[in-house]
């Protein structure tokens, strides 16, 4: 889970680095942002973000999204769900 805007590296660049690396690309990336425009959201998905969450957001929704993604990832790793 990363912010879209950060001082050293923004969330888009971080996501791109994670998703382009063979040893880390399986890690889900959620980008949090105050930007509500469609282009910002599309840019996140183009670099491989698994979700784009607009601030302010419900912490309970974030918890369930994260939990569901972890369960899905574990099922795929155990080959319970085809990739």
JSON list of N, CA and C in Angstrom, two decimals:
[
{"chain": "A", "resi": 1, "resn": "UNK", "atom": "N", "xyz": [0.87, -1.17, 0.00]},
{"chain": "A", "resi": 1, "resn": "UNK", "atom": "CA", "xyz": [0.00, 0.00, 0.00]},
{"chain": "A", "resi": 1, "resn": "UNK", "atom": "C", "xyz": [0.90, 1.22, 0.00]},
{"chain": "A", "resi": 2, "resn": "UNK", "atom": "N", "xyz": [0.72, 2.09, -1.01]},
{"chain": "A", "resi": 2, "resn": "UNK", "atom": "CA", "xyz": [1.57, 3.25, -1.15]},
{"chain": "A", "resi": 2, "resn": "UNK", "atom": "C", "xyz": [0.76, 4.49, -1.51]},
{"chain": "A", "resi": 3, "resn": "UNK", "atom": "N", "xyz": [1.29, 5.63, -1.16]},
{"chain": "A", "resi": 3, "resn": "UNK", "atom": "CA", "xyz": [0.70, 6.89, -1.58]},
{"chain": "A", "resi": 3, "resn": "UNK", "atom": "C", "xyz": [1.13, 7.19, -3.00]},
{"chain": "A", "resi": 4, "resn": "UNK", "atom": "N", "xyz": [0.28, 7.85, -3.75]},
{"chain": "A", "resi": 4, "resn": "UNK", "atom": "CA", "xyz": [0.65, 8.26, -5.11]},
{"chain": "A", "resi": 4, "resn": "UNK", "atom": "C", "xyz": [1.73, 9.33, -5.05]},
{"chain": "A", "resi": 5, "resn": "UNK", "atom": "N", "xyz": [1.65, 10.22, -4.07]},
{"chain": "A", "resi": 5, "resn": "UNK", "atom": "CA", "xyz": [2.60, 11.32, -3.97]},
{"chain": "A", "resi": 5, "resn": "UNK", "atom": "C", "xyz": [3.44, 11.13, -2.71]},
{"chain": "A", "resi": 6, "resn": "UNK", "atom": "N", "xyz": [4.75, 10.95, -2.92]},
{"chain": "A", "resi": 6, "resn": "UNK", "atom": "CA", "xyz": [5.70, 10.79, -1.82]},
{"chain": "A", "resi": 6, "resn": "UNK", "atom": "C", "xyz": [6.96, 11.57, -2.18]},
{"chain": "A", "resi": 7, "resn": "UNK", "atom": "N", "xyz": [7.77, 11.91, -1.18]},
{"chain": "A", "resi": 7, "resn": "UNK", "atom": "CA", "xyz": [8.91, 12.79, -1.43]},
{"chain": "A", "resi": 7, "resn": "UNK", "atom": "C", "xyz": [10.04, 12.20, -2.27]},
{"chain": "A", "resi": 8, "resn": "UNK", "atom": "N", "xyz": [10.41, 10.97, -2.08]},
{"chain": "A", "resi": 8, "resn": "UNK", "atom": "CA", "xyz": [11.58, 10.41, -2.77]},
{"chain": "A", "resi": 8, "resn": "UNK", "atom": "C", "xyz": [11.19, 9.74, -4.08]},
{"chain": "A", "resi": 9, "resn": "UNK", "atom": "N", "xyz": [10.21, 8.88, -4.03]},
{"chain": "A", "resi": 9, "resn": "UNK", "atom": "CA", "xyz": [9.73, 8.17, -5.23]},
{"chain": "A", "resi": 9, "resn": "UNK", "atom": "C", "xyz": [8.21, 8.10, -5.14]},
{"chain": "A", "resi": 10, "resn": "UNK", "atom": "N", "xyz": [7.54, 8.48, -6.22]},
{"chain": "A", "resi": 10, "resn": "UNK", "atom": "CA", "xyz": [6.08, 8.47, -6.15]},
{"chain": "A", "resi": 10, "resn": "UNK", "atom": "C", "xyz": [5.54, 7.05, -6.30]},
{"chain": "A", "resi": 11, "resn": "UNK", "atom": "N", "xyz": [4.28, 6.87, -5.96]},
{"chain": "A", "resi": 11, "resn": "UNK", "atom": "CA", "xyz": [3.66, 5.55, -5.97]},
{"chain": "A", "resi": 11, "resn": "UNK", "atom": "C", "xyz": [3.64, 4.88, -7.32]},
{"chain": "A", "resi": 12, "resn": "UNK", "atom": "N", "xyz": [3.52, 5.68, -8.39]},
{"chain": "A", "resi": 12, "resn": "UNK", "atom": "CA", "xyz": [3.52, 5.13, -9.74]},
{"chain": "A", "resi": 12, "resn": "UNK", "atom": "C", "xyz": [4.88, 4.51, -10.06]},
{"chain": "A", "resi": 13, "resn": "UNK", "atom": "N", "xyz": [5.95, 5.24, -9.76]},
{"chain": "A", "resi": 13, "resn": "UNK", "atom": "CA", "xyz": [7.30, 4.73, -10.02]},
{"chain": "A", "resi": 13, "resn": "UNK", "atom": "C", "xyz": [7.59, 3.51, -9.16]},
{"chain": "A", "resi": 14, "resn": "UNK", "atom": "N", "xyz": [7.16, 3.55, -7.89]},
{"chain": "A", "resi": 14, "resn": "UNK", "atom": "CA", "xyz": [7.37, 2.41, -7.01]},
{"chain": "A", "resi": 14, "resn": "UNK", "atom": "C", "xyz": [6.64, 1.18, -7.54]},
{"chain": "A", "resi": 15, "resn": "UNK", "atom": "N", "xyz": [5.39, 1.36, -7.94]},
{"chain": "A", "resi": 15, "resn": "UNK", "atom": "CA", "xyz": [4.61, 0.26, -8.48]},
{"chain": "A", "resi": 15, "resn": "UNK", "atom": "C", "xyz": [5.28, -0.32, -9.72]},
{"chain": "A", "resi": 16, "resn": "UNK", "atom": "N", "xyz": [5.75, 0.55, -10.60]},
{"chain": "A", "resi": 16, "resn": "UNK", "atom": "CA", "xyz": [6.42, 0.10, -11.82]},
{"chain": "A", "resi": 16, "resn": "UNK", "atom": "C", "xyz": [7.66, -0.72, -11.49]},
{"chain": "A", "resi": 17, "resn": "UNK", "atom": "N", "xyz": [8.45, -0.27, -10.52]},
{"chain": "A", "resi": 17, "resn": "UNK", "atom": "CA", "xyz": [9.64, -1.02, -10.11]},
{"chain": "A", "resi": 17, "resn": "UNK", "atom": "C", "xyz": [9.28, -2.39, -9.56]},
{"chain": "A", "resi": 18, "resn": "UNK", "atom": "N", "xyz": [8.25, -2.44, -8.73]},
{"chain": "A", "resi": 18, "resn": "UNK", "atom": "CA", "xyz": [7.81, -3.71, -8.13]},
{"chain": "A", "resi": 18, "resn": "UNK", "atom": "C", "xyz": [7.31, -4.67, -9.21]},
{"chain": "A", "resi": 19, "resn": "UNK", "atom": "N", "xyz": [6.49, -4.17, -10.12]},
{"chain": "A", "resi": 19, "resn": "UNK", "atom": "CA", "xyz": [5.86, -5.02, -11.12]},
{"chain": "A", "resi": 19, "resn": "UNK", "atom": "C", "xyz": [6.80, -5.44, -12.25]},
{"chain": "A", "resi": 20, "resn": "UNK", "atom": "N", "xyz": [7.88, -4.69, -12.47]},
{"chain": "A", "resi": 20, "resn": "UNK", "atom": "CA", "xyz": [8.84, -5.06, -13.52]},
{"chain": "A", "resi": 20, "resn": "UNK", "atom": "C", "xyz": [9.89, -6.06, -13.03]},
{"chain": "A", "resi": 21, "resn": "UNK", "atom": "N", "xyz": [9.99, -6.25, -11.74]},
{"chain": "A", "resi": 21, "resn": "UNK", "atom": "CA", "xyz": [10.99, -7.15, -11.17]},
{"chain": "A", "resi": 21, "resn": "UNK", "atom": "C", "xyz": [10.38, -8.54, -11.01]},
{"chain": "A", "resi": 22, "resn": "UNK", "atom": "N", "xyz": [11.01, -9.53, -11.61]},
{"chain": "A", "resi": 22, "resn": "UNK", "atom": "CA", "xyz": [10.47, -10.90, -11.56]},
{"chain": "A", "resi": 22, "resn": "UNK", "atom": "C", "xyz": [10.30, -11.43, -10.14]},
{"chain": "A", "resi": 23, "resn": "UNK", "atom": "N", "xyz": [11.16, -11.01, -9.22]},
{"chain": "A", "resi": 23, "resn": "UNK", "atom": "CA", "xyz": [11.07, -11.54, -7.86]},
{"chain": "A", "resi": 23, "resn": "UNK", "atom": "C", "xyz": [10.06, -10.79, -6.99]},
{"chain": "A", "resi": 24, "resn": "UNK", "atom": "N", "xyz": [9.52, -9.66, -7.47]},
{"chain": "A", "resi": 24, "resn": "UNK", "atom": "CA", "xyz": [8.55, -8.92, -6.65]},
{"chain": "A", "resi": 24, "resn": "UNK", "atom": "C", "xyz": [7.22, -8.67, -7.35]},
{"chain": "A", "resi": 25, "resn": "UNK", "atom": "N", "xyz": [7.11, -9.02, -8.61]},
{"chain": "A", "resi": 25, "resn": "UNK", "atom": "CA", "xyz": [5.91, -8.64, -9.35]},
{"chain": "A", "resi": 25, "resn": "UNK", "atom": "C", "xyz": [4.63, -9.33, -8.86]},
{"chain": "A", "resi": 26, "resn": "UNK", "atom": "N", "xyz": [4.76, -10.37, -8.08]},
{"chain": "A", "resi": 26, "resn": "UNK", "atom": "CA", "xyz": [3.58, -11.04, -7.52]},
{"chain": "A", "resi": 26, "resn": "UNK", "atom": "C", "xyz": [2.98, -10.28, -6.34]},
{"chain": "A", "resi": 27, "resn": "UNK", "atom": "N", "xyz": [3.70, -9.29, -5.82]},
{"chain": "A", "resi": 27, "resn": "UNK", "atom": "CA", "xyz": [3.25, -8.52, -4.65]},
{"chain": "A", "resi": 27, "resn": "UNK", "atom": "C", "xyz": [2.14, -7.54, -5.08]},
{"chain": "A", "resi": 28, "resn": "UNK", "atom": "N", "xyz": [0.98, -7.62, -4.45]},
{"chain": "A", "resi": 28, "resn": "UNK", "atom": "CA", "xyz": [-0.09, -6.68, -4.79]},
{"chain": "A", "resi": 28, "resn": "UNK", "atom": "C", "xyz": [0.30, -5.25, -4.41]},
{"chain": "A", "resi": 29, "resn": "UNK", "atom": "N", "xyz": [-0.07, -4.30, -5.27]},
{"chain": "A", "resi": 29, "resn": "UNK", "atom": "CA", "xyz": [0.21, -2.89, -5.00]},
{"chain": "A", "resi": 29, "resn": "UNK", "atom": "C", "xyz": [-1.09, -2.10, -5.04]},
{"chain": "A", "resi": 30, "resn": "UNK", "atom": "N", "xyz": [-1.38, -1.42, -3.95]},
{"chain": "A", "resi": 30, "resn": "UNK", "atom": "CA", "xyz": [-2.53, -0.53, -3.87]},
{"chain": "A", "resi": 30, "resn": "UNK", "atom": "C", "xyz": [-1.99, 0.89, -3.80]},
{"chain": "A", "resi": 31, "resn": "UNK", "atom": "N", "xyz": [-2.52, 1.77, -4.63]},
{"chain": "A", "resi": 31, "resn": "UNK", "atom": "CA", "xyz": [-2.10, 3.16, -4.64]},
{"chain": "A", "resi": 31, "resn": "UNK", "atom": "C", "xyz": [-3.21, 4.02, -4.04]},
{"chain": "A", "resi": 32, "resn": "UNK", "atom": "N", "xyz": [-2.84, 4.79, -3.01]},
{"chain": "A", "resi": 32, "resn": "UNK", "atom": "CA", "xyz": [-3.76, 5.72, -2.37]},
{"chain": "A", "resi": 32, "resn": "UNK", "atom": "C", "xyz": [-3.50, 7.12, -2.92]},
{"chain": "A", "resi": 33, "resn": "UNK", "atom": "N", "xyz": [-4.57, 7.85, -3.23]},
{"chain": "A", "resi": 33, "resn": "UNK", "atom": "CA", "xyz": [-4.37, 9.17, -3.82]},
{"chain": "A", "resi": 33, "resn": "UNK", "atom": "C", "xyz": [-5.55, 10.09, -3.58]},
{"chain": "A", "resi": 34, "resn": "UNK", "atom": "N", "xyz": [-5.27, 11.38, -3.57]},
{"chain": "A", "resi": 34, "resn": "UNK", "atom": "CA", "xyz": [-6.33, 12.39, -3.53]},
{"chain": "A", "resi": 34, "resn": "UNK", "atom": "C", "xyz": [-6.78, 12.74, -4.94]},
{"chain": "A", "resi": 35, "resn": "UNK", "atom": "N", "xyz": [-6.03, 12.27, -5.94]},
{"chain": "A", "resi": 35, "resn": "UNK", "atom": "CA", "xyz": [-6.39, 12.56, -7.33]},
{"chain": "A", "resi": 35, "resn": "UNK", "atom": "C", "xyz": [-7.57, 11.71, -7.75]},
{"chain": "A", "resi": 36, "resn": "UNK", "atom": "N", "xyz": [-8.61, 12.35, -8.25]},
{"chain": "A", "resi": 36, "resn": "UNK", "atom": "CA", "xyz": [-9.83, 11.64, -8.60]},
{"chain": "A", "resi": 36, "resn": "UNK", "atom": "C", "xyz": [-10.04, 11.50, -10.11]},
{"chain": "A", "resi": 37, "resn": "UNK", "atom": "N", "xyz": [-9.13, 12.11, -10.90]},
{"chain": "A", "resi": 37, "resn": "UNK", "atom": "CA", "xyz": [-9.33, 12.08, -12.35]},
{"chain": "A", "resi": 37, "resn": "UNK", "atom": "C", "xyz": [-9.05, 10.68, -12.91]},
{"chain": "A", "resi": 38, "resn": "UNK", "atom": "N", "xyz": [-9.72, 10.38, -13.98]},
{"chain": "A", "resi": 38, "resn": "UNK", "atom": "CA", "xyz": [-9.61, 9.06, -14.62]},
{"chain": "A", "resi": 38, "resn": "UNK", "atom": "C", "xyz": [-8.19, 8.78, -15.09]},
{"chain": "A", "resi": 39, "resn": "UNK", "atom": "N", "xyz": [-7.50, 9.78, -15.64]},
{"chain": "A", "resi": 39, "resn": "UNK", "atom": "CA", "xyz": [-6.16, 9.58, -16.19]},
{"chain": "A", "resi": 39, "resn": "UNK", "atom": "C", "xyz": [-5.19, 9.12, -15.09]},
{"chain": "A", "resi": 40, "resn": "UNK", "atom": "N", "xyz": [-5.28, 9.68, -13.89]},
{"chain": "A", "resi": 40, "resn": "UNK", "atom": "CA", "xyz": [-4.40, 9.26, -12.79]},
{"chain": "A", "resi": 40, "resn": "UNK", "atom": "C", "xyz": [-4.66, 7.80, -12.43]},
{"chain": "A", "resi": 41, "resn": "UNK", "atom": "N", "xyz": [-5.93, 7.43, -12.42]},
{"chain": "A", "resi": 41, "resn": "UNK", "atom": "CA", "xyz": [-6.28, 6.05, -12.11]},
{"chain": "A", "resi": 41, "resn": "UNK", "atom": "C", "xyz": [-5.78, 5.11, -13.21]},
{"chain": "A", "resi": 42, "resn": "UNK", "atom": "N", "xyz": [-5.99, 5.48, -14.46]},
{"chain": "A", "resi": 42, "resn": "UNK", "atom": "CA", "xyz": [-5.53, 4.65, -15.58]},
{"chain": "A", "resi": 42, "resn": "UNK", "atom": "C", "xyz": [-4.02, 4.50, -15.58]},
{"chain": "A", "resi": 43, "resn": "UNK", "atom": "N", "xyz": [-3.30, 5.58, -15.27]},
{"chain": "A", "resi": 43, "resn": "UNK", "atom": "CA", "xyz": [-1.84, 5.50, -15.22]},
{"chain": "A", "resi": 43, "resn": "UNK", "atom": "C", "xyz": [-1.39, 4.47, -14.19]},
{"chain": "A", "resi": 44, "resn": "UNK", "atom": "N", "xyz": [-2.07, 4.43, -13.06]},
{"chain": "A", "resi": 44, "resn": "UNK", "atom": "CA", "xyz": [-1.74, 3.45, -12.01]},
{"chain": "A", "resi": 44, "resn": "UNK", "atom": "C", "xyz": [-1.95, 2.02, -12.50]},
{"chain": "A", "resi": 45, "resn": "UNK", "atom": "N", "xyz": [-3.07, 1.80, -13.16]},
{"chain": "A", "resi": 45, "resn": "UNK", "atom": "CA", "xyz": [-3.36, 0.45, -13.66]},
{"chain": "A", "resi": 45, "resn": "UNK", "atom": "C", "xyz": [-2.44, 0.06, -14.82]},
{"chain": "A", "resi": 46, "resn": "UNK", "atom": "N", "xyz": [-2.03, 1.04, -15.61]},
{"chain": "A", "resi": 46, "resn": "UNK", "atom": "CA", "xyz": [-1.11, 0.76, -16.73]},
{"chain": "A", "resi": 46, "resn": "UNK", "atom": "C", "xyz": [0.24, 0.22, -16.24]},
{"chain": "A", "resi": 47, "resn": "UNK", "atom": "N", "xyz": [0.69, 0.69, -15.08]},
{"chain": "A", "resi": 47, "resn": "UNK", "atom": "CA", "xyz": [1.98, 0.21, -14.56]},
{"chain": "A", "resi": 47, "resn": "UNK", "atom": "C", "xyz": [1.81, -1.02, -13.68]},
{"chain": "A", "resi": 48, "resn": "UNK", "atom": "N", "xyz": [0.56, -1.51, -13.53]},
{"chain": "A", "resi": 48, "resn": "UNK", "atom": "CA", "xyz": [0.35, -2.77, -12.83]},
{"chain": "A", "resi": 48, "resn": "UNK", "atom": "C", "xyz": [-0.28, -2.70, -11.46]},
{"chain": "A", "resi": 49, "resn": "UNK", "atom": "N", "xyz": [-0.76, -1.53, -11.05]},
{"chain": "A", "resi": 49, "resn": "UNK", "atom": "CA", "xyz": [-1.40, -1.43, -9.74]},
{"chain": "A", "resi": 49, "resn": "UNK", "atom": "C", "xyz": [-2.59, -2.38, -9.67]},
{"chain": "A", "resi": 50, "resn": "UNK", "atom": "N", "xyz": [-2.77, -2.98, -8.52]},
{"chain": "A", "resi": 50, "resn": "UNK", "atom": "CA", "xyz": [-3.89, -3.90, -8.32]},
{"chain": "A", "resi": 50, "resn": "UNK", "atom": "C", "xyz": [-5.16, -3.15, -7.91]},
{"chain": "A", "resi": 51, "resn": "UNK", "atom": "N", "xyz": [-4.98, -1.97, -7.34]},
{"chain": "A", "resi": 51, "resn": "UNK", "atom": "CA", "xyz": [-6.13, -1.15, -6.98]},
{"chain": "A", "resi": 51, "resn": "UNK", "atom": "C", "xyz": [-5.68, 0.29, -6.84]},
{"chain": "A", "resi": 52, "resn": "UNK", "atom": "N", "xyz": [-6.63, 1.20, -7.00]},
{"chain": "A", "resi": 52, "resn": "UNK", "atom": "CA", "xyz": [-6.42, 2.64, -6.86]},
{"chain": "A", "resi": 52, "resn": "UNK", "atom": "C", "xyz": [-7.51, 3.12, -5.92]},
{"chain": "A", "resi": 53, "resn": "UNK", "atom": "N", "xyz": [-7.13, 3.63, -4.79]},
{"chain": "A", "resi": 53, "resn": "UNK", "atom": "CA", "xyz": [-8.10, 4.01, -3.76]},
{"chain": "A", "resi": 53, "resn": "UNK", "atom": "C", "xyz": [-8.02, 5.51, -3.53]},
{"chain": "A", "resi": 54, "resn": "UNK", "atom": "N", "xyz": [-9.15, 6.16, -3.71]},
{"chain": "A", "resi": 54, "resn": "UNK", "atom": "CA", "xyz": [-9.21, 7.63, -3.58]},
{"chain": "A", "resi": 54, "resn": "UNK", "atom": "C", "xyz": [-9.44, 8.01, -2.12]},
{"chain": "A", "resi": 55, "resn": "UNK", "atom": "N", "xyz": [-8.61, 8.97, -1.67]},
{"chain": "A", "resi": 55, "resn": "UNK", "atom": "CA", "xyz": [-8.74, 9.51, -0.32]},
{"chain": "A", "resi": 55, "resn": "UNK", "atom": "C", "xyz": [-9.82, 10.58, -0.30]},
{"chain": "A", "resi": 56, "resn": "UNK", "atom": "N", "xyz": [-10.53, 10.74, 0.79]},
{"chain": "A", "resi": 56, "resn": "UNK", "atom": "CA", "xyz": [-10.50, 9.88, 1.97]},
{"chain": "A", "resi": 56, "resn": "UNK", "atom": "C", "xyz": [-11.19, 8.54, 1.67]},
{"chain": "A", "resi": 57, "resn": "UNK", "atom": "N", "xyz": [-10.81, 7.52, 2.41]},
{"chain": "A", "resi": 57, "resn": "UNK", "atom": "CA", "xyz": [-11.37, 6.20, 2.20]},
{"chain": "A", "resi": 57, "resn": "UNK", "atom": "C", "xyz": [-11.71, 5.57, 3.54]},
{"chain": "A", "resi": 58, "resn": "UNK", "atom": "N", "xyz": [-12.49, 4.53, 3.50]},
{"chain": "A", "resi": 58, "resn": "UNK", "atom": "CA", "xyz": [-12.86, 3.79, 4.70]},
{"chain": "A", "resi": 58, "resn": "UNK", "atom": "C", "xyz": [-11.76, 2.78, 5.02]},
{"chain": "A", "resi": 59, "resn": "UNK", "atom": "N", "xyz": [-11.24, 2.84, 6.22]},
{"chain": "A", "resi": 59, "resn": "UNK", "atom": "CA", "xyz": [-10.20, 1.89, 6.63]},
{"chain": "A", "resi": 59, "resn": "UNK", "atom": "C", "xyz": [-10.75, 0.46, 6.61]},
{"chain": "A", "resi": 60, "resn": "UNK", "atom": "N", "xyz": [-12.02, 0.31, 6.90]},
{"chain": "A", "resi": 60, "resn": "UNK", "atom": "CA", "xyz": [-12.62, -1.04, 6.87]},
{"chain": "A", "resi": 60, "resn": "UNK", "atom": "C", "xyz": [-12.66, -1.59, 5.45]},
{"chain": "A", "resi": 61, "resn": "UNK", "atom": "N", "xyz": [-12.97, -0.74, 4.48]},
{"chain": "A", "resi": 61, "resn": "UNK", "atom": "CA", "xyz": [-12.96, -1.19, 3.08]},
{"chain": "A", "resi": 61, "resn": "UNK", "atom": "C", "xyz": [-11.54, -1.59, 2.69]},
{"chain": "A", "resi": 62, "resn": "UNK", "atom": "N", "xyz": [-10.56, -0.78, 3.07]},
{"chain": "A", "resi": 62, "resn": "UNK", "atom": "CA", "xyz": [-9.16, -1.10, 2.76]},
{"chain": "A", "resi": 62, "resn": "UNK", "atom": "C", "xyz": [-8.75, -2.42, 3.40]},
{"chain": "A", "resi": 63, "resn": "UNK", "atom": "N", "xyz": [-9.16, -2.65, 4.63]},
{"chain": "A", "resi": 63, "resn": "UNK", "atom": "CA", "xyz": [-8.83, -3.91, 5.31]},
{"chain": "A", "resi": 63, "resn": "UNK", "atom": "C", "xyz": [-9.39, -5.11, 4.54]},
{"chain": "A", "resi": 64, "resn": "UNK", "atom": "N", "xyz": [-10.66, -5.02, 4.11]},
{"chain": "A", "resi": 64, "resn": "UNK", "atom": "CA", "xyz": [-11.27, -6.15, 3.41]},
{"chain": "A", "resi": 64, "resn": "UNK", "atom": "C", "xyz": [-10.68, -6.34, 2.02]},
{"chain": "A", "resi": 65, "resn": "UNK", "atom": "N", "xyz": [-10.39, -5.24, 1.32]},
{"chain": "A", "resi": 65, "resn": "UNK", "atom": "CA", "xyz": [-9.76, -5.36, 0.01]},
{"chain": "A", "resi": 65, "resn": "UNK", "atom": "C", "xyz": [-8.41, -6.06, 0.15]},
{"chain": "A", "resi": 66, "resn": "UNK", "atom": "N", "xyz": [-7.65, -5.66, 1.16]},
{"chain": "A", "resi": 66, "resn": "UNK", "atom": "CA", "xyz": [-6.33, -6.25, 1.40]},
{"chain": "A", "resi": 66, "resn": "UNK", "atom": "C", "xyz": [-6.45, -7.72, 1.77]},
{"chain": "A", "resi": 67, "resn": "UNK", "atom": "N", "xyz": [-7.36, -8.03, 2.66]},
{"chain": "A", "resi": 67, "resn": "UNK", "atom": "CA", "xyz": [-7.58, -9.42, 3.06]},
{"chain": "A", "resi": 67, "resn": "UNK", "atom": "C", "xyz": [-7.99, -10.28, 1.87]},
{"chain": "A", "resi": 68, "resn": "UNK", "atom": "N", "xyz": [-8.91, -9.79, 1.05]},
{"chain": "A", "resi": 68, "resn": "UNK", "atom": "CA", "xyz": [-9.35, -10.54, -0.12]},
{"chain": "A", "resi": 68, "resn": "UNK", "atom": "C", "xyz": [-8.21, -10.77, -1.11]},
{"chain": "A", "resi": 69, "resn": "UNK", "atom": "N", "xyz": [-7.39, -9.75, -1.30]},
{"chain": "A", "resi": 69, "resn": "UNK", "atom": "CA", "xyz": [-6.26, -9.89, -2.23]},
{"chain": "A", "resi": 69, "resn": "UNK", "atom": "C", "xyz": [-5.25, -10.91, -1.70]},
{"chain": "A", "resi": 70, "resn": "UNK", "atom": "N", "xyz": [-5.01, -10.90, -0.39]},
{"chain": "A", "resi": 70, "resn": "UNK", "atom": "CA", "xyz": [-4.08, -11.87, 0.19]},
{"chain": "A", "resi": 70, "resn": "UNK", "atom": "C", "xyz": [-4.60, -13.30, 0.06]},
{"chain": "A", "resi": 71, "resn": "UNK", "atom": "N", "xyz": [-5.87, -13.48, 0.29]},
{"chain": "A", "resi": 71, "resn": "UNK", "atom": "CA", "xyz": [-6.47, -14.82, 0.15]},
{"chain": "A", "resi": 71, "resn": "UNK", "atom": "C", "xyz": [-6.37, -15.28, -1.30]},
{"chain": "A", "resi": 72, "resn": "UNK", "atom": "N", "xyz": [-6.69, -14.39, -2.24]},
{"chain": "A", "resi": 72, "resn": "UNK", "atom": "CA", "xyz": [-6.60, -14.73, -3.66]},
{"chain": "A", "resi": 72, "resn": "UNK", "atom": "C", "xyz": [-5.16, -15.07, -4.05]},
{"chain": "A", "resi": 73, "resn": "UNK", "atom": "N", "xyz": [-4.21, -14.30, -3.56]},
{"chain": "A", "resi": 73, "resn": "UNK", "atom": "CA", "xyz": [-2.79, -14.55, -3.85]},
{"chain": "A", "resi": 73, "resn": "UNK", "atom": "C", "xyz": [-2.36, -15.91, -3.30]},
{"chain": "A", "resi": 74, "resn": "UNK", "atom": "N", "xyz": [-2.75, -16.21, -2.08]},
{"chain": "A", "resi": 74, "resn": "UNK", "atom": "CA", "xyz": [-2.40, -17.50, -1.48]},
{"chain": "A", "resi": 74, "resn": "UNK", "atom": "C", "xyz": [-3.03, -18.67, -2.24]},
{"chain": "A", "resi": 75, "resn": "UNK", "atom": "N", "xyz": [-4.27, -18.49, -2.66]},
{"chain": "A", "resi": 75, "resn": "UNK", "atom": "CA", "xyz": [-4.93, -19.55, -3.44]},
{"chain": "A", "resi": 75, "resn": "UNK", "atom": "C", "xyz": [-4.21, -19.78, -4.76]},
{"chain": "A", "resi": 76, "resn": "UNK", "atom": "N", "xyz": [-3.79, -18.70, -5.41]},
{"chain": "A", "resi": 76, "resn": "UNK", "atom": "CA", "xyz": [-3.07, -18.85, -6.68]},
{"chain": "A", "resi": 76, "resn": "UNK", "atom": "C", "xyz": [-1.72, -19.53, -6.46]},
{"chain": "A", "resi": 77, "resn": "UNK", "atom": "N", "xyz": [-1.04, -19.18, -5.38]},
{"chain": "A", "resi": 77, "resn": "UNK", "atom": "CA", "xyz": [0.25, -19.79, -5.09]},
{"chain": "A", "resi": 77, "resn": "UNK", "atom": "C", "xyz": [0.10, -21.28, -4.82]},
{"chain": "A", "resi": 78, "resn": "UNK", "atom": "N", "xyz": [-1.00, -21.65, -4.23]},
{"chain": "A", "resi": 78, "resn": "UNK", "atom": "CA", "xyz": [-1.25, -23.05, -3.93]},
{"chain": "A", "resi": 78, "resn": "UNK", "atom": "C", "xyz": [-2.01, -23.75, -5.07]},
{"chain": "A", "resi": 79, "resn": "UNK", "atom": "N", "xyz": [-2.14, -23.04, -6.20]},
{"chain": "A", "resi": 79, "resn": "UNK", "atom": "CA", "xyz": [-2.77, -23.55, -7.40]},
{"chain": "A", "resi": 79, "resn": "UNK", "atom": "C", "xyz": [-4.22, -23.97, -7.20]},
{"chain": "A", "resi": 80, "resn": "UNK", "atom": "N", "xyz": [-4.91, -23.30, -6.27]},
{"chain": "A", "resi": 80, "resn": "UNK", "atom": "CA", "xyz": [-6.33, -23.56, -6.06]},
{"chain": "A", "resi": 80, "resn": "UNK", "atom": "C", "xyz": [-7.16, -22.78, -7.07]},
{"chain": "A", "resi": 81, "resn": "UNK", "atom": "N", "xyz": [-6.58, -21.69, -7.60]},
{"chain": "A", "resi": 81, "resn": "UNK", "atom": "CA", "xyz": [-7.25, -20.87, -8.61]},
{"chain": "A", "resi": 81, "resn": "UNK", "atom": "C", "xyz": [-6.29, -20.73, -9.78]},
{"chain": "A", "resi": 82, "resn": "UNK", "atom": "N", "xyz": [-6.75, -21.04, -11.00]},
{"chain": "A", "resi": 82, "resn": "UNK", "atom": "CA", "xyz": [-5.85, -20.89, -12.16]},
{"chain": "A", "resi": 82, "resn": "UNK", "atom": "C", "xyz": [-5.49, -19.42, -12.37]},
{"chain": "A", "resi": 83, "resn": "UNK", "atom": "N", "xyz": [-4.25, -19.17, -12.81]},
{"chain": "A", "resi": 83, "resn": "UNK", "atom": "CA", "xyz": [-3.81, -17.80, -13.05]},
{"chain": "A", "resi": 83, "resn": "UNK", "atom": "C", "xyz": [-4.15, -17.33, -14.43]}
]
